[in-house]
XYZ file of C-alpha atoms in Angstrom:
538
model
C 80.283 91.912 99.166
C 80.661 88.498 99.206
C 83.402 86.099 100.628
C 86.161 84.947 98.305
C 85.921 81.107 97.391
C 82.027 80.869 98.442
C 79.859 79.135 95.426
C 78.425 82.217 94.342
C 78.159 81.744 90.194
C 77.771 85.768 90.240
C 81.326 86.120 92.144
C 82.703 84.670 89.054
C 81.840 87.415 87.280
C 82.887 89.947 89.420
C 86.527 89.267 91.221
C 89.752 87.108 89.660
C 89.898 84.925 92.966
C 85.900 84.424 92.907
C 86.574 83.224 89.421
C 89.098 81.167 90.235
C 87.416 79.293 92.964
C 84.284 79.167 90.920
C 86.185 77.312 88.155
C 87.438 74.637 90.755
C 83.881 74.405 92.356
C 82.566 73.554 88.693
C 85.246 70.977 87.668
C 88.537 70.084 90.114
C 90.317 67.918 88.083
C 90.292 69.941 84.409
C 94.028 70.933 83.843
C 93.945 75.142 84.190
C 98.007 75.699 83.578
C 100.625 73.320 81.795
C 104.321 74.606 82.265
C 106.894 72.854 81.226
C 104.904 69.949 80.532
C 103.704 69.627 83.957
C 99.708 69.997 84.784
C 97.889 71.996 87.420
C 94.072 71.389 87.857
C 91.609 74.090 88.819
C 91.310 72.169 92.551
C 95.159 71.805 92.738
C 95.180 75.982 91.709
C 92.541 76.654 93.952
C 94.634 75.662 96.853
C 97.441 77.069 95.805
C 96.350 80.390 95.447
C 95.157 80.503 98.820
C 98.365 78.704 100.100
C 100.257 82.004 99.240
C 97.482 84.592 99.926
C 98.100 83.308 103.592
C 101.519 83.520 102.962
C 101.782 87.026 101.231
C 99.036 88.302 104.461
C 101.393 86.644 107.084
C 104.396 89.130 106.190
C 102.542 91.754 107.582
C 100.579 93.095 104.356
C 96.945 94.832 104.339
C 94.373 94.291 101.697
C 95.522 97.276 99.277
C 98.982 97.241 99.850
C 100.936 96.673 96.286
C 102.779 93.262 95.153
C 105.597 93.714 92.819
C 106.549 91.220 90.659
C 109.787 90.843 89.180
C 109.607 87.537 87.327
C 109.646 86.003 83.790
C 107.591 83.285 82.647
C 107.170 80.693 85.304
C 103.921 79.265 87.664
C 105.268 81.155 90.485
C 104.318 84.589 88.635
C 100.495 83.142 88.257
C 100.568 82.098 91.568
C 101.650 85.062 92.975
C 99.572 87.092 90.972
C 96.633 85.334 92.004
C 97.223 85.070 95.254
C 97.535 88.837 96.106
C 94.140 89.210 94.188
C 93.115 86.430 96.837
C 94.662 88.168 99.776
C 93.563 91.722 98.809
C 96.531 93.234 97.556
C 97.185 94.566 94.566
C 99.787 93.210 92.088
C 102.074 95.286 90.237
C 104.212 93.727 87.279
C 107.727 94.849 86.786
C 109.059 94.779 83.306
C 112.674 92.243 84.067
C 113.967 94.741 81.241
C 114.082 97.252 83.629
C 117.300 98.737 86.037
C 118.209 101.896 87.698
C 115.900 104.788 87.581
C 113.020 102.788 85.634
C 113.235 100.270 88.173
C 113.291 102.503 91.109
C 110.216 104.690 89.716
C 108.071 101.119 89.139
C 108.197 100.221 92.419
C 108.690 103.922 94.003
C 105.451 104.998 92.314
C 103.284 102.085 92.600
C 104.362 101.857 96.808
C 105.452 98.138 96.458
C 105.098 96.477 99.600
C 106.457 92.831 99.244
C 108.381 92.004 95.582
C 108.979 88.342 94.408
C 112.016 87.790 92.624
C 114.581 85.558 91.420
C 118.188 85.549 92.570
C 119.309 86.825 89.070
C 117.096 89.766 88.932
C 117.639 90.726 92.680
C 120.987 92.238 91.987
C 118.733 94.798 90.007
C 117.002 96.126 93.413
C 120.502 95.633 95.416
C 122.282 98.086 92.949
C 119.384 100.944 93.260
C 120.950 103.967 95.377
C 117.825 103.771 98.134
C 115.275 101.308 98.464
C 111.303 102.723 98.643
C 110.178 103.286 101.830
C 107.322 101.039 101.595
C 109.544 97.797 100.015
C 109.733 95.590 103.434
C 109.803 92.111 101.817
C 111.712 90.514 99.359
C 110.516 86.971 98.138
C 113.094 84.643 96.827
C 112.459 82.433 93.867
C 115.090 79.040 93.595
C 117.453 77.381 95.619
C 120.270 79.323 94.753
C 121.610 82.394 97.166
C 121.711 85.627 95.663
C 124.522 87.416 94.898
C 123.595 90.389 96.388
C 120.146 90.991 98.862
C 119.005 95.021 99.167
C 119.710 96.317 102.585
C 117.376 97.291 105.171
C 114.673 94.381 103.892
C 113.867 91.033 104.901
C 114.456 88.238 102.285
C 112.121 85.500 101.817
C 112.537 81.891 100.544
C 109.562 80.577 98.320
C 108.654 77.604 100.526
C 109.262 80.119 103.663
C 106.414 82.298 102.456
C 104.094 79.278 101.577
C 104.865 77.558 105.213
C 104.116 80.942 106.456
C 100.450 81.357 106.330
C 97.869 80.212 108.775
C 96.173 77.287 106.809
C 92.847 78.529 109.198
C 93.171 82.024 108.443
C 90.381 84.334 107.382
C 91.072 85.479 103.972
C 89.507 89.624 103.531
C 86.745 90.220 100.953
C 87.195 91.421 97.745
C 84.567 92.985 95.925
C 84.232 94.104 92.124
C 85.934 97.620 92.601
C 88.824 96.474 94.538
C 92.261 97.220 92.962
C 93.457 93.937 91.921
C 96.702 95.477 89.918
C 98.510 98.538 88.675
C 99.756 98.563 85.808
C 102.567 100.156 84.238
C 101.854 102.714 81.149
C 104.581 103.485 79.053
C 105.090 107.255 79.788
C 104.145 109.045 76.385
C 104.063 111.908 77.536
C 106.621 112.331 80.814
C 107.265 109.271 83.218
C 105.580 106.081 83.383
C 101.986 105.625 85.082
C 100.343 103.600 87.269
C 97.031 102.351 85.697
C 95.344 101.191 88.880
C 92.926 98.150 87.675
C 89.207 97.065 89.451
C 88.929 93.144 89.953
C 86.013 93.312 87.452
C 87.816 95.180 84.423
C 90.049 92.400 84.478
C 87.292 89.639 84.539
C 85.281 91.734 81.872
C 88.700 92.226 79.747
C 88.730 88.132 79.817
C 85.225 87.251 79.317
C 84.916 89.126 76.137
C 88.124 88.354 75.037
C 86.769 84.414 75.449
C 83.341 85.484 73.441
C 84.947 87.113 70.268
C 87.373 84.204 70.363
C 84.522 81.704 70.293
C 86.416 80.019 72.837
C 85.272 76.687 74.807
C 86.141 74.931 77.614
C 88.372 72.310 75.676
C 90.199 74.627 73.937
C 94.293 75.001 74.859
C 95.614 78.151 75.143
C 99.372 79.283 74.916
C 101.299 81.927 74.790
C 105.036 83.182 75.126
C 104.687 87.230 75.945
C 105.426 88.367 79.094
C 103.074 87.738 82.066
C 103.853 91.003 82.929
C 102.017 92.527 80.305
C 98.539 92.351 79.965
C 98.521 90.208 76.427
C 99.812 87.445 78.228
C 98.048 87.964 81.763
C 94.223 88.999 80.622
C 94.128 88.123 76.485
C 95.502 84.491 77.095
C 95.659 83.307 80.996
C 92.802 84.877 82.629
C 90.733 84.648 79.462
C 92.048 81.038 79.382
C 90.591 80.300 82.967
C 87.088 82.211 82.193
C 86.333 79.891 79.780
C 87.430 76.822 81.730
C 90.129 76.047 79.398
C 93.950 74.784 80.080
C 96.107 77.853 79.370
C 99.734 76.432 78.158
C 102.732 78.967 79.352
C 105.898 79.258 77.349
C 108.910 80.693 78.312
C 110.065 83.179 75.531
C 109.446 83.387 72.063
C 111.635 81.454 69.826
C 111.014 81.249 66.329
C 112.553 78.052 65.728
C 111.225 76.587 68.804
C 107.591 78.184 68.779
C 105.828 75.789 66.488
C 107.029 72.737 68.360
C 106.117 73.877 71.446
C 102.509 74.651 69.968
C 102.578 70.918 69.210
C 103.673 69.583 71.747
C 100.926 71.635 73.647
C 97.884 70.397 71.770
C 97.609 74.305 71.527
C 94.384 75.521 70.103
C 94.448 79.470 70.334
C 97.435 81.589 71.103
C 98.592 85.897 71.026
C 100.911 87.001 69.097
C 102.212 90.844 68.999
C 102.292 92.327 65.692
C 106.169 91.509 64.863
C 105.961 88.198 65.420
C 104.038 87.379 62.725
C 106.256 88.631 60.152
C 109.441 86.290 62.136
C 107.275 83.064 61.537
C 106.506 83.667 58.377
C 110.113 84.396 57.724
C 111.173 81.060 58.585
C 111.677 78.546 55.846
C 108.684 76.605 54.651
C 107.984 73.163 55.920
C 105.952 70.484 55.631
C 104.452 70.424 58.946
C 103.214 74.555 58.528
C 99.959 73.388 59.155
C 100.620 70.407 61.409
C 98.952 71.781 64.557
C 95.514 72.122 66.063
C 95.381 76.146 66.135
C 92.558 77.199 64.625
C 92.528 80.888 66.262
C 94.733 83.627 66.865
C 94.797 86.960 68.485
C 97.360 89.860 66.722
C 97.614 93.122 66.853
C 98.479 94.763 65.013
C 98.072 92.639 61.713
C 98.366 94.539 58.446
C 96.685 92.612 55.399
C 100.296 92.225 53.950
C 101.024 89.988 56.956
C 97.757 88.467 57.648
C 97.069 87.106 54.098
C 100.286 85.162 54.130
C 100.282 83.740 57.708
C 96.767 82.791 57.419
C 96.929 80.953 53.773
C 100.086 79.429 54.866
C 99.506 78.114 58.409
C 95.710 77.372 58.541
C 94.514 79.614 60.973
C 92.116 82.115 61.459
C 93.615 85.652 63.047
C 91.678 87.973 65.161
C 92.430 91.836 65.501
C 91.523 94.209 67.694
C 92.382 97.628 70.010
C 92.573 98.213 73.545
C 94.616 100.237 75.695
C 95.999 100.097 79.360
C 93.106 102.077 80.802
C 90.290 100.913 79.191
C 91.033 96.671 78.143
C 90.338 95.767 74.832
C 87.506 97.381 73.576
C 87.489 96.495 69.863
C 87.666 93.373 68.230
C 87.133 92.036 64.298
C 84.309 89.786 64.625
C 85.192 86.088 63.589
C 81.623 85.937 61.386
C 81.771 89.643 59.968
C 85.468 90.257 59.327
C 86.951 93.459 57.633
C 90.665 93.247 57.091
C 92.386 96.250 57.500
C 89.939 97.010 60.461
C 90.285 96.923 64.290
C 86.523 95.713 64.669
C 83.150 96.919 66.649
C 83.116 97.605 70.109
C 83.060 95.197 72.681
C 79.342 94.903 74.005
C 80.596 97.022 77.624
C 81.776 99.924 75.349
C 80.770 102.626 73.773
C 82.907 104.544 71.150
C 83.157 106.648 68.676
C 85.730 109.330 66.487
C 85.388 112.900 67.377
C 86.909 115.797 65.167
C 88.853 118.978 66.590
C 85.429 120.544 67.851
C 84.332 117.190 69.907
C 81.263 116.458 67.778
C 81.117 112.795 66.208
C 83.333 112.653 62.462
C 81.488 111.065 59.654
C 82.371 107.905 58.450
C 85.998 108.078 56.939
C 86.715 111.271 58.447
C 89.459 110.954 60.722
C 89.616 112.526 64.003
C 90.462 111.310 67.703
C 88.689 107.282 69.249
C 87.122 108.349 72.799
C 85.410 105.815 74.568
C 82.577 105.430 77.162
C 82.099 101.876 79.841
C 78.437 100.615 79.526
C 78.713 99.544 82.822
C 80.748 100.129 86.204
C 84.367 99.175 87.193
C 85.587 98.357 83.379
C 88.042 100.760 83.186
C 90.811 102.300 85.104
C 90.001 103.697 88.635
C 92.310 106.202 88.043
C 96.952 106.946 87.491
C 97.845 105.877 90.898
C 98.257 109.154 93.279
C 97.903 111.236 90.544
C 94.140 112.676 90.089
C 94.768 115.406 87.743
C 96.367 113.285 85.339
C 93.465 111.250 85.248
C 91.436 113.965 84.630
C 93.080 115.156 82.072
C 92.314 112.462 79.843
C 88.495 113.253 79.969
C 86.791 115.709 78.324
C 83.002 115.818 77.349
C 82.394 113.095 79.689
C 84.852 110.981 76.822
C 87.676 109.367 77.681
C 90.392 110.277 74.943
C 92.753 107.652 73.415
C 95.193 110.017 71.901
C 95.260 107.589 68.760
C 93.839 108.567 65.473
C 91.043 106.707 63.607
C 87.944 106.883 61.589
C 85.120 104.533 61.098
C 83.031 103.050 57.820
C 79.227 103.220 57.263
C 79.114 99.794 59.106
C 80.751 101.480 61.912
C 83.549 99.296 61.772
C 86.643 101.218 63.316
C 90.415 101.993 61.587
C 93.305 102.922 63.285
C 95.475 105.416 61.376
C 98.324 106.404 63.896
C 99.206 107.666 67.394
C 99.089 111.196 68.315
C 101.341 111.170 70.851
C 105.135 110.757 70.549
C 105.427 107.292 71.468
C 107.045 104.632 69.597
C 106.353 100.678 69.622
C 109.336 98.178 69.262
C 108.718 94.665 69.440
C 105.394 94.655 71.053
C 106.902 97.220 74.137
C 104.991 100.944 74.073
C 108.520 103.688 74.483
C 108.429 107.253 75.769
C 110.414 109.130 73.296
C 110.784 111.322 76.608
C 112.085 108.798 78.800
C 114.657 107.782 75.629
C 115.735 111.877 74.881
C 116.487 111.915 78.775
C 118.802 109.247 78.690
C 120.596 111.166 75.113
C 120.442 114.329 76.555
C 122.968 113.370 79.767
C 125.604 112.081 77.274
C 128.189 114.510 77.019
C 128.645 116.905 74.182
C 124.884 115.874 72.971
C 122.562 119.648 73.472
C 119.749 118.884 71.926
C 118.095 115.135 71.196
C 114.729 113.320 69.545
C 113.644 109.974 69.824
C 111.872 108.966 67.088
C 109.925 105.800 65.350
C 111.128 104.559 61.801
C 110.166 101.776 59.939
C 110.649 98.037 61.001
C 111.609 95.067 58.724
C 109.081 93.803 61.603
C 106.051 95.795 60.769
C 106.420 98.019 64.325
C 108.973 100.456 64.720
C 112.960 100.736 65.299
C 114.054 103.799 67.533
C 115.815 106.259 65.774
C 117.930 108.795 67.968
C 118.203 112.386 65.964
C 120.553 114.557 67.876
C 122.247 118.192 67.761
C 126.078 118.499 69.087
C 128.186 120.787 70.933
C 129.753 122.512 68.250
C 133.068 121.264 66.857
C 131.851 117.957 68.930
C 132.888 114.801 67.389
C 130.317 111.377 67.800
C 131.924 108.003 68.923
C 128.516 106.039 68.172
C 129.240 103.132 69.745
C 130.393 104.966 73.090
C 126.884 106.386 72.657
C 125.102 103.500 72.219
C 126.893 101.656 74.940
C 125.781 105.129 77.420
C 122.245 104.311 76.098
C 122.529 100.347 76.897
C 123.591 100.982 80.574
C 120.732 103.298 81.542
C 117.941 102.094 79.242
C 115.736 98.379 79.313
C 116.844 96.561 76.280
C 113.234 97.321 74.082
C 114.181 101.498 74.575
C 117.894 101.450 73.469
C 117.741 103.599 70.037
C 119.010 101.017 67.150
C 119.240 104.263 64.797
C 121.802 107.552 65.470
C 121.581 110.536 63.097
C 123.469 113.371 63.756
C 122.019 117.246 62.393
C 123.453 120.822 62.847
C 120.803 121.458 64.148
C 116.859 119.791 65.065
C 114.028 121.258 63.487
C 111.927 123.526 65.915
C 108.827 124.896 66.011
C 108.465 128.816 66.765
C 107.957 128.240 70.713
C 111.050 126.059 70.559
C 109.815 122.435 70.371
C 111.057 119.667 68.221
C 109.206 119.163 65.083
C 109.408 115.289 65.268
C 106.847 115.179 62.520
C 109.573 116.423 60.194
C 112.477 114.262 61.401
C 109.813 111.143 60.628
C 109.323 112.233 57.195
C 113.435 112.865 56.466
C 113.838 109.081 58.112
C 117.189 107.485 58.890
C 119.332 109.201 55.789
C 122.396 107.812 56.308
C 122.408 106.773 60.558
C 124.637 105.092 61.896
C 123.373 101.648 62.678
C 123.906 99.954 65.810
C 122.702 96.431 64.283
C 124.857 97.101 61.419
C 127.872 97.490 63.496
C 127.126 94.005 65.264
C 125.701 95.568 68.737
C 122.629 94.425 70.309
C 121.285 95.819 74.134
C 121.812 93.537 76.877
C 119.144 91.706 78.170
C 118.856 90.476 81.650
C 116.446 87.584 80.825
């Protein structure tokens, strides 16, 4: 292995802290990050990052142990992030939608260590009935005292952490396979897992992300998703930084806001989840549509009957592709060669293909199950964090399997047709229908319950609760839906509640959710409708 922050050109191919350092080697004073209209240069980042890998080390952490990160939007979160790659550790990011048990099981599971916060969000950890046994740190973002600090930990200041480190201290090696993050799936199947991510899947993830892009060094990058989700942290920042290109963070989406903040940005590329699309283009016309320099943008999904319209009426050029947690984004519509309606060709590290019931390879437009294969090593997940047989069970045949449905053309273009697992997608967050019924099933009077997806004005999906009573039970829906908003993140809280003598089973006793899809909302009670909306905390 080689040392972090040495001039090694093949380092910055291999770790996110060799590629940082490499980037500030090759040119100091480029900006890397605008936020908030303020500039950071690859030098001034360079420092930084090692200013809190100190820091983060000097509490008492060990290269491996995990970094939560409890944060919206801000330069902290990059620094943070960056500097645990720098230091070692291993960053975890914590959805801010999440409270109670969701909460407790995203740091429980993932053993976090130290957790940056702000005061606002640290009332979330306070109010959790025990603390993990590995959370020993708490790092403050802000001036302001919280309102409430967890017991049993010690609480941090910002500029404490940074004034902290020993400005002469060693920092460990970090080599290709190191974890650099776990991240969060969304739990189809049972509770979330932790997707436990190599240093070089992430730098792989963002170098072909900047190669299908076609993007150059003095290009301007944006975008307003959630560092803690990958879109934001590998399709836009770090593939921002491979290519040596400012990367412009925003806040939170606004739809009146967003194109002025793309001007004001000088913003060349930027990600957008599938359901924003349809919002901008919802907005009234004007003038200025097309006064901006984006030329490129990455969607996904991005249905012709969206695409069409936002490309002819904005002037840009949109990209779509397929990835997943575990494996990056493997698929991507080639800006030369583009098929709309298609999710692309592989990636040139992957290998995939659509296998039928029996495992052997479908025929072109026969659908069947896309598996995938890494060309090369540490590209994909290193495993579910402490759990080994769920990571076996999603190979088979030496394939990894995708659960998601597709076929391919004669060109071997790929085609996404649907998910074959009971999740649902709402506003660009993946759901666990499980996770959802669990929450249903503990209201009182409610024996039987099914989460399930129907159709968006958005293009994604709405959450549409399907439940079986006590009998002679009367519903107060709101009271529901109020139960639902306490104990769920904002994204999961069903919008849709449909009430049925009684849920369609199969003969071993399990939901048909296939049918309940097909009858769709009937007449539901809708919480929208009724002028409720879940609480956010952000």
């Amino acid at each position: 292995m080689t040392r972090t922050g040495t001039r090694s050109e093949d380092l910055a191919t291999e770790t996110v802290s060799g590629l940082i350092a490499e980037r500030a080697r090759q040119h100091p004073e480029k900006p890397a990050l605008v936020v908030d209209g303020a500039e950071l240069t690859y030098g001034e980042l360079d420092v930084a990052v090692s200013e809190v890998a100190r820091g983060l080390l000097a509490t008492g952490a060990a290269p491996g142990d995990s970094v939560g990160l409890l944060l919206p939007n801000r330069v902290e979160y990059l620094l943070a992030w960056f500097g645990a790659a720098r230091a070692g550790l291993v960053e975890v990011p914590v959805n801010t939608a999440y409270k109670g048990q969701f909460l407790d099981h995203a740091l429980r599971s993932t053993g976090v260590r130290i957790l940056v916060t702000e005061p606002g969000l640290l009332g979330l950890v306070a109010d959790l009935p025990a603390l993990p046994h590995t959370l020993t740190t708490v790092v403050v973002l802000d001036d302001a005292a919280p309102a409430r600090t967890p017991p049993g930990v010690r609480v941090l200041g910002w500029p404490e952490l940074l004034a902290s480190g020993d400005p002469a201290g060693e920092l460990p090696e970090v080599g290709p396979a190191d974890p650099v993050a776990v991240m969060l799936t969304s739990g189809t199947t049972g509770r979330s897992k932790g997707v436990v991510y190599p240093n070089r899947m992430q730098v792989v993830a963002a170098k072909e992300c900047a190669q299908q892009m076609g993007t150059t060094a003095d290009e301007r990058l944006y975008t307003c998703l959630p560092l803690f989700h990958g879109a934001a942290q590998v399709n836009i920042t770090l593939h921002g930084l491979f290519a040596g290109a400012a990367v412009v963070l925003g806040r939170r989406f606004s739809a009146s806001r967003f194109w002025d903040e793309i001007r004001a940005g000088g913003v060349t590329q930027f990600n957008a989840l599938g359901s924003i699309l349809p919002v901008l283009l919802a907005q009234p016309p004007s003038g200025r549509d097309r006064d901006h320099r984006v030329e490129r943008v990455f969607a996904a999904p991005a249905p012709p009957q969206v695409l069409e319209p936002f490309e002819e009426r904005f002037g840009v050029h949109i990209v779509e592709g397929y990835g997943l947690t575990e494996i990056k984004n493997v698929l991507y519509n080639p800006l030369a060669a583009r098929k709309i309606g298609s999710i692309g060709l592989p990636t040139e590290s992957s290998i995939l293909e659509v296998h039928d019931e029996s495992g052997n390879r479908a025929a072109p437009g026969q659908a069947g199950e896309i598996v995938y294969r890494p060309r090369e090593a540490n590209i994909m997940f290193s495993g579910y964090r402490g759990e080994p047989e769920a990571t076996l069970a999603t190979m088979k045949d030496l394939w990894w399997h995708t659960g998601d449905l597709g076929y391919t053309d004669e060109d071997g273009y790929f085609y996404f047709i649907d998910r074959k697992k009971d999740a649902l997608r709402r506003r660009g967050e993946n759901i666990s229908s499980h996770e959802v019924e669990s929450v249903l099933l503990a209201y009182s009077g409610v024996v039987a319950a099914a989460a399930v997806a129907t159709p968006s004005e958005l293009g994604e999906d709405e959450v549409l609760a399907v439940l079986q009573l006590e009998s002679g039970r009367q519903l107060d829906f709101g009271d529901l839906f109020a139960h639902c908003d306490r104990a769920l993140p904002h994204f999961m809280v069903p919008r849709y509640y449909r009430v049925l003598d009684q849920l369609p089973v199969t003969p071993t006793g399990k939901v048909r959710k296939t049918d309940l899809r097909e009858q769709g909302r009937g007449e539901a009670w809708d919480a929208q409708a009724a002028g409720l909306a879940p609480t956010r905390h952000v």
